[in-house]
XYZ file of C-alpha atoms in Angstrom:
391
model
C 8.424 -20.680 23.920
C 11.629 -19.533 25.618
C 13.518 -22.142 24.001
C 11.759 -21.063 20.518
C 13.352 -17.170 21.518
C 16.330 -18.537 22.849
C 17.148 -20.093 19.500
C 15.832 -17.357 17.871
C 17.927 -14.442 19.232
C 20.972 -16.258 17.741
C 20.626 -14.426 14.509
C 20.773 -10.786 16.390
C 24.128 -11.311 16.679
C 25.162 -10.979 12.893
C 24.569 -7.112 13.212
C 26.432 -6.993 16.243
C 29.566 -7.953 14.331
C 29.926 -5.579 11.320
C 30.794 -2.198 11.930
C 27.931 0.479 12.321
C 28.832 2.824 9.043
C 25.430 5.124 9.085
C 22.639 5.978 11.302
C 19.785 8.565 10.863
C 15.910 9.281 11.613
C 13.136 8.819 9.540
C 10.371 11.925 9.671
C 7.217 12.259 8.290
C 5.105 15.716 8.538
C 8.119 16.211 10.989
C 7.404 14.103 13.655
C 10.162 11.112 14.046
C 8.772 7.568 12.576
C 12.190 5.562 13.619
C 15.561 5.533 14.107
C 17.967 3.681 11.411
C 21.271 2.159 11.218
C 23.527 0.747 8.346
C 26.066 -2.265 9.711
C 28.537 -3.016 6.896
C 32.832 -3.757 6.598
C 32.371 -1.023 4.052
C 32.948 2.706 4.552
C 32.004 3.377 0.698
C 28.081 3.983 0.523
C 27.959 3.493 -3.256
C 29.467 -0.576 -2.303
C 26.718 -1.183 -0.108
C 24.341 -0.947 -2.777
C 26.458 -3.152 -5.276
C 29.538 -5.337 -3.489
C 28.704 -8.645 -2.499
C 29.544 -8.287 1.169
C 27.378 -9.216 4.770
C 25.131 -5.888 4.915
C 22.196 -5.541 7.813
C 19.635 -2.915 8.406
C 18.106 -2.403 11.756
C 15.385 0.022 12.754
C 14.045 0.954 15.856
C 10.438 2.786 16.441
C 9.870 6.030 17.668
C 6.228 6.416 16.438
C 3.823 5.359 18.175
C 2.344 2.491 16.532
C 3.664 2.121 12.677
C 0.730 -0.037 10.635
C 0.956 -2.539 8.396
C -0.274 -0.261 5.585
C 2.019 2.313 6.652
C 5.579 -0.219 6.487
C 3.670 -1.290 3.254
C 3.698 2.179 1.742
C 6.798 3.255 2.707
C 8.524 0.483 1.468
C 6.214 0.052 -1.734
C 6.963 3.487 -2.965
C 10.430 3.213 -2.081
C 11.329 0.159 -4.113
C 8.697 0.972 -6.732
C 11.036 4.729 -7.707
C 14.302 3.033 -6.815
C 14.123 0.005 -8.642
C 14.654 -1.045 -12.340
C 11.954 -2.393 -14.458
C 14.433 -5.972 -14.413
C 14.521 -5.481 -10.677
C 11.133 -4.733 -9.756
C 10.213 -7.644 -12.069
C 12.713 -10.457 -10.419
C 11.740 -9.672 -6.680
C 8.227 -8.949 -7.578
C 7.539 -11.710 -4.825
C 9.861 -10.992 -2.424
C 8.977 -7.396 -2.090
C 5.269 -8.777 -1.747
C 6.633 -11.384 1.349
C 8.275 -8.501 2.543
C 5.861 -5.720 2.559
C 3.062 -7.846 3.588
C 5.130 -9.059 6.674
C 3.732 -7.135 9.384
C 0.290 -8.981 10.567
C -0.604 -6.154 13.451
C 1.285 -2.455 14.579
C 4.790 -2.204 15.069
C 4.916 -0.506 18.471
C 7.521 2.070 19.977
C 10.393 0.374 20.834
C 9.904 -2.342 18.439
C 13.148 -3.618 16.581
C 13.881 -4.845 13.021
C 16.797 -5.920 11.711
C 17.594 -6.934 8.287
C 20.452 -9.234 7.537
C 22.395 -11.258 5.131
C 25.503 -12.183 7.099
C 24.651 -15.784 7.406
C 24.070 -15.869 3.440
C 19.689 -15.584 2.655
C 17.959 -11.988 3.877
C 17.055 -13.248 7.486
C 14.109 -10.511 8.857
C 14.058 -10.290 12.518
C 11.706 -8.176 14.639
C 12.540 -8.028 18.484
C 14.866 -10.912 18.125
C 12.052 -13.234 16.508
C 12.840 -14.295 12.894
C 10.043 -13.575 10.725
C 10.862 -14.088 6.890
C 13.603 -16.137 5.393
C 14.585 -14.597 1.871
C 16.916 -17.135 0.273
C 18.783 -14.612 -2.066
C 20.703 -12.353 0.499
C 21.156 -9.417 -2.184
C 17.399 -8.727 -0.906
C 19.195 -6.473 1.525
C 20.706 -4.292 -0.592
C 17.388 -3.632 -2.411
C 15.944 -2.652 0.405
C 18.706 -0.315 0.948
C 17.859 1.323 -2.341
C 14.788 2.849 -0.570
C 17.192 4.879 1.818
C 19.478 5.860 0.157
C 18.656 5.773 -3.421
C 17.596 8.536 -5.997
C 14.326 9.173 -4.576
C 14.754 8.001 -0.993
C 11.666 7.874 1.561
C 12.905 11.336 3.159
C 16.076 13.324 1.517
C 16.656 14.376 4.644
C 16.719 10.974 6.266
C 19.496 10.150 3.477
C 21.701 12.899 4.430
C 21.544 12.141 7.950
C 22.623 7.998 6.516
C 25.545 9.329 4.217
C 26.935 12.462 5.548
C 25.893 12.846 9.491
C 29.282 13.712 11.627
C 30.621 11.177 13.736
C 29.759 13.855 16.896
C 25.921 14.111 15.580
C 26.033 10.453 15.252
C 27.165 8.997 18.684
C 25.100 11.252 20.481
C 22.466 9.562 18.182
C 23.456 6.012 18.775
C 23.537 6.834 22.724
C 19.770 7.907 21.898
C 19.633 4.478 20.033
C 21.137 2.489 22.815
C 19.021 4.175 25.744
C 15.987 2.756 23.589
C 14.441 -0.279 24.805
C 12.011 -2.971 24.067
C 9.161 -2.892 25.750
C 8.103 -6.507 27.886
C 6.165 -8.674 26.364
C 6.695 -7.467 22.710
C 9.145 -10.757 21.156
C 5.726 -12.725 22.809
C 3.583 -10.856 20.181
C 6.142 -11.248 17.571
C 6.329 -14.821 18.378
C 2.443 -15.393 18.263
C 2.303 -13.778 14.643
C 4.244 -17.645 14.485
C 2.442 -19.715 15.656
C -0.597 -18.060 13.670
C 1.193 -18.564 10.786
C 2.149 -22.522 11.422
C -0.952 -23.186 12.248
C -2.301 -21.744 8.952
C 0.478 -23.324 6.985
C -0.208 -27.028 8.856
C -3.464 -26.954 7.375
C -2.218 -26.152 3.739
C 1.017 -27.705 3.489
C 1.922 -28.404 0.808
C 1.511 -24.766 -0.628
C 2.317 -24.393 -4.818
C 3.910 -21.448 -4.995
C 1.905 -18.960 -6.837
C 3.237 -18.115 -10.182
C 4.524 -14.344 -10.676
C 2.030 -12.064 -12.499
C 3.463 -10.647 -15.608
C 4.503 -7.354 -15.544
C 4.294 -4.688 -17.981
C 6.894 -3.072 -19.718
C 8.568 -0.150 -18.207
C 10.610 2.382 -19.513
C 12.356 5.519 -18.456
C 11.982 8.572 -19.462
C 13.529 12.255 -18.567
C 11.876 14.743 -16.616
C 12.020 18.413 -16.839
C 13.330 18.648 -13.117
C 15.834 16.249 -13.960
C 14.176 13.065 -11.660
C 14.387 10.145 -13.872
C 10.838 8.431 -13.179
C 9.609 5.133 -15.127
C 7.286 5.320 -18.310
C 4.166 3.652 -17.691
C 1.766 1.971 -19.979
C -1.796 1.102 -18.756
C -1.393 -2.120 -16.319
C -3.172 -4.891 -17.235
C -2.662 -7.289 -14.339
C -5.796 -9.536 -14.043
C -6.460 -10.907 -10.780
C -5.492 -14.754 -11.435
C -8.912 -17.011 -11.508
C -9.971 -18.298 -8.230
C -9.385 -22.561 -7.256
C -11.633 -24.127 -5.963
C -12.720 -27.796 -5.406
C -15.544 -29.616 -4.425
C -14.428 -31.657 -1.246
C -17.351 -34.598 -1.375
C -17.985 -37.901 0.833
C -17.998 -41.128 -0.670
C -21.764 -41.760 -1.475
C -24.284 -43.707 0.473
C -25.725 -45.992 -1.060
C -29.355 -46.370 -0.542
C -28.965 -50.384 -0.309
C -28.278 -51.789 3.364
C -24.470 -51.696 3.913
C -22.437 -53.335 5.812
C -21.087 -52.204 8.900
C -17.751 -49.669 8.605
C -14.645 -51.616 10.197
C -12.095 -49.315 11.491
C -10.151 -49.604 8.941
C -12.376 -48.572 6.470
C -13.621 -45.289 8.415
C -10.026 -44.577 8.819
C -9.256 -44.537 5.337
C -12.136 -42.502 4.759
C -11.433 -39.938 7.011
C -7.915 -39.852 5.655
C -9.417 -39.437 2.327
C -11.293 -36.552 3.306
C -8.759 -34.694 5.385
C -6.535 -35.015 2.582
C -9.150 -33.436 0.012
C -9.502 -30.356 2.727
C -5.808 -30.263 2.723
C -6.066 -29.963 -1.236
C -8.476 -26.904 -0.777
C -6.823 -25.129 1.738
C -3.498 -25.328 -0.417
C -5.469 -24.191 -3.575
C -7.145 -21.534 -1.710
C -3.534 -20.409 -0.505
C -1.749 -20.460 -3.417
C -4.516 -18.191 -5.171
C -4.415 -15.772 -2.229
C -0.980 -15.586 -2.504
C -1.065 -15.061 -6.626
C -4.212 -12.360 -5.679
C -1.680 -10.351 -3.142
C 1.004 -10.169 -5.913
C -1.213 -8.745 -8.818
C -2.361 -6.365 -6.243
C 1.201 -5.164 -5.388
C 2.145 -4.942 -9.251
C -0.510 -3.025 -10.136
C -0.082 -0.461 -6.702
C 3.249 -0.264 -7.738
C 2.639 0.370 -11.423
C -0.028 2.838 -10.775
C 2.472 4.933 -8.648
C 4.627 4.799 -11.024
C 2.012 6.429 -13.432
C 1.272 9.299 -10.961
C 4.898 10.035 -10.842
C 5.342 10.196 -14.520
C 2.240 12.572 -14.778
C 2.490 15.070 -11.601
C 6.569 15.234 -12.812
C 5.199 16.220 -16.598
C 3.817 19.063 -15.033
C 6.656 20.666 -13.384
C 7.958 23.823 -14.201
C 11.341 25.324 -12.638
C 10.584 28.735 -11.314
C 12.507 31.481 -12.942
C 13.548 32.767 -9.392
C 15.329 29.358 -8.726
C 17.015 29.086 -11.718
C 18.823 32.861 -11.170
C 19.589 32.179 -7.890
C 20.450 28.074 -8.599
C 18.221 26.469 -6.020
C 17.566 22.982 -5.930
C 16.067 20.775 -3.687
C 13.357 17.845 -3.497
C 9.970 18.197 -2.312
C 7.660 15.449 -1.441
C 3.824 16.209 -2.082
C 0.970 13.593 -0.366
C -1.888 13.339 -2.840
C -5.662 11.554 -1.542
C -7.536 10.348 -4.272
C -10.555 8.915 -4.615
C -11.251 6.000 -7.087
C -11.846 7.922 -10.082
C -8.495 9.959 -9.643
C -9.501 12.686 -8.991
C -7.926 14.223 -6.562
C -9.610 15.306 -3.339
C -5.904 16.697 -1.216
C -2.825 17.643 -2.217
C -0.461 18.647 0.528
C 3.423 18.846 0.827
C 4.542 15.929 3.160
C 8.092 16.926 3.070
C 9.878 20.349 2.489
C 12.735 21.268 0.418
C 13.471 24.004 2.832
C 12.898 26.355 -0.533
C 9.466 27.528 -0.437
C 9.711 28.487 -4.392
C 10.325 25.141 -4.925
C 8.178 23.495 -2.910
C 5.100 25.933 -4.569
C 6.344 24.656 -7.972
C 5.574 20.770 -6.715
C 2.339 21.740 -5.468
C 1.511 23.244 -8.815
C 2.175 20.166 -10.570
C 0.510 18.134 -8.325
C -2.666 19.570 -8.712
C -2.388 20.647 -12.440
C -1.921 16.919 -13.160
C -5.559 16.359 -11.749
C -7.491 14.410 -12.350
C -5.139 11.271 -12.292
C -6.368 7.847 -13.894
C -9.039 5.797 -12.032
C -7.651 3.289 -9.220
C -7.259 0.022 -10.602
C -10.117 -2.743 -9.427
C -7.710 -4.628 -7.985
C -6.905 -2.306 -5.222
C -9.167 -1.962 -2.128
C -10.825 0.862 -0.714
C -12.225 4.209 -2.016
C -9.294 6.698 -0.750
C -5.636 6.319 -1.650
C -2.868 8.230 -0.321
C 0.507 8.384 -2.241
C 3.600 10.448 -1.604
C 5.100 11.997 -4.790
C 8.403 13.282 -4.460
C 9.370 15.927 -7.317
C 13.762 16.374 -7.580
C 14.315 19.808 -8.805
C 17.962 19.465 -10.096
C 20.524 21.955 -12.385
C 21.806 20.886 -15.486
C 26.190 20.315 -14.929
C 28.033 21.686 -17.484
């Protein structure tokens, strides 16, 4: 195992040598979720997103515990508003991989870094690799979700693009004075393990083939936040493999004794029907986990189209030229209809952030959850961009 970390940390080292360009904090319902930092040989923010150059991403936990569902939804509805339909479309499996990563809590102290200085997206968390993305403009995607149009906290993307270099290093001595806590790259390391041992039993795994998506277009809002066009998803959860693992019959007639060699084979033959299964039963897991992302991501999608349609600029703002963006969290139940609608994140401009809350609940009820998702309440955070024409 120390050998296995050992090797491991190697890759940590990437991060090390670009030059830190951007740190900030992530809050949500202001209470800090992590601390971030952009490593690049860039100084131009725009390039990040779009120059093919080494770019890493590293985060380090403040919260608590961060869940998998929680990394999945921040990361979901981040790519899902920040992406193009073409985009969302070509990565649809890598942002599954991605955002499915986690298999228990990200703890306090926990590290990620994300990195393409070697060439593929290389996904580390407390110097264990976890996921291997061959295409290294992954990264940049990701990226997208900070500092994009509608990034997971405006806020957070100020603090990224525009912090002062005083605000910052007393930031990155916070960052530095951060540590992991013992015993966490031994988790890490177990997820592993779990995972080879899974994998041993399938190999070899067909890679499950990505779920069409449906088209998406974009369309103009009256607050100015471009948000995609959505017609009803009709992802259908691919149809299940199975296969009937049998024994060679027995005949009822008196056999002859089984020589080695022959219960050898046997046994070979059966193991390798098992091995069969578990790949088929893989595979179609793998193909159900992607339909289910597509249609999460298209259904947010929808909800931002329809709570944006309802927006109306308040007469005060427009006179005195405020703008802002305001995030609202909405809890629905299956049916859409909507049982909370709360504003997760402040524009600081309390006309404003009225105006979202309107529009949130105005665009009640939303359309039903689709079957493919689990559960029977879903929380989604709608942000709503409340910009002035330019002349």
């Amino acid at each position: 195992m120390r050998f296995l970390l050992f090797f491991l940390t190697f890759w940590l080292a990437p991060a090390q040598a670009l030059e830190l360009q951007a740190m900030g904090t992530y809050r949500r319902l202001n209470n800090d979720v992590y601390l971030a930092a952009v490593y690049s040989d860039l100084n131009d923010s725009q390039q990040w997103l779009s120059a093919e150059q080494p770019l890493a991403l590293e985060i380090r936990v403040l919260a608590e515990r961060i869940s998998p569902r929680r990394f999945y939804r921040l990361w979901n509805e981040g790519l899902a508003i920040n992406l193009s339909e073409a985009e969302m479309n070509a990565r649809l499996e890598d942002i599954s991989r991605f955002t499915n990563l986690l298999q228990d809590d990200l703890r306090e102290g926990d590290r990620m870094l994300i990195s393409n200085e070697s060439g593929p997206c290389r996904v580390l968390i407390n110097d264990v690799e976890v996921l291997l993305i061959e295409d290294g403009s992954f990264v940049r995607l990701l990226l997208a979700a900070w500092i994009g149009k509608f990034p997971q906290s405006p806020g957070f993307r100020e603090d990224l693009l525009r912090m002062k270099a005083a605000e910052r290093s007393e930031l990155k001595a916070s960052w530095d004075a951060r540590q992991m806590k013992p015993g966490r790259a031994e988790v890490i390391a177990g997820w592993l393990k779990r995972d080879a041992d899974h994998t041993a039993r399938a190999q070899p795994v067909t890679a499950a083939r990505p779920v069409a998506a449906e088209n998406v277009t974009v369309v103009a809002q009256k607050v100015e936040s471009n948000v995609p066009k959505l017609s009803q998803p009709a992802v259908k959860t691919p149809p299940a493999v199975t296969e009937q693992v049998s024994l060679p019959e027995v005949s009822e007639r008196k056999k002859q004794p089984e020589t080695a060699s022959d219960l050898a084979a046997r046994m070979a033959e059966k193991r390798e029907k098992e091995r069969v299964l578990a790949a088929a039963e893989q595979a179609h897991a793998r193909a159900q986990l992607i339909a289910r992302q597509q249609a999460e991501m298209q259904y947010y999608r929808a909800l931002l189209r329809l709570a944006n349609s309802q927006v109306q600029y308040p007469d005060q703002a427009l006179r005195k030229r405020l703008e802002g963006t305001v995030r609202v969290s909405l809890q629905l139940n299956r049916e859409g209809e909507l049982l909370l609608a709360d504003t997760s994140e402040s524009s600081a401009v309390s006309l404003l952030d009225r105006a979202a809350l309107r529009a949130a609940k105005k665009a009640a009820p939303y359309p039903p959850v689709p079957e493919l998702l689990q559960g029977e309440n879903f929380e989604f955070d709608i942000p709503f961009r409340f910009v002035l024409a330019r002349n």
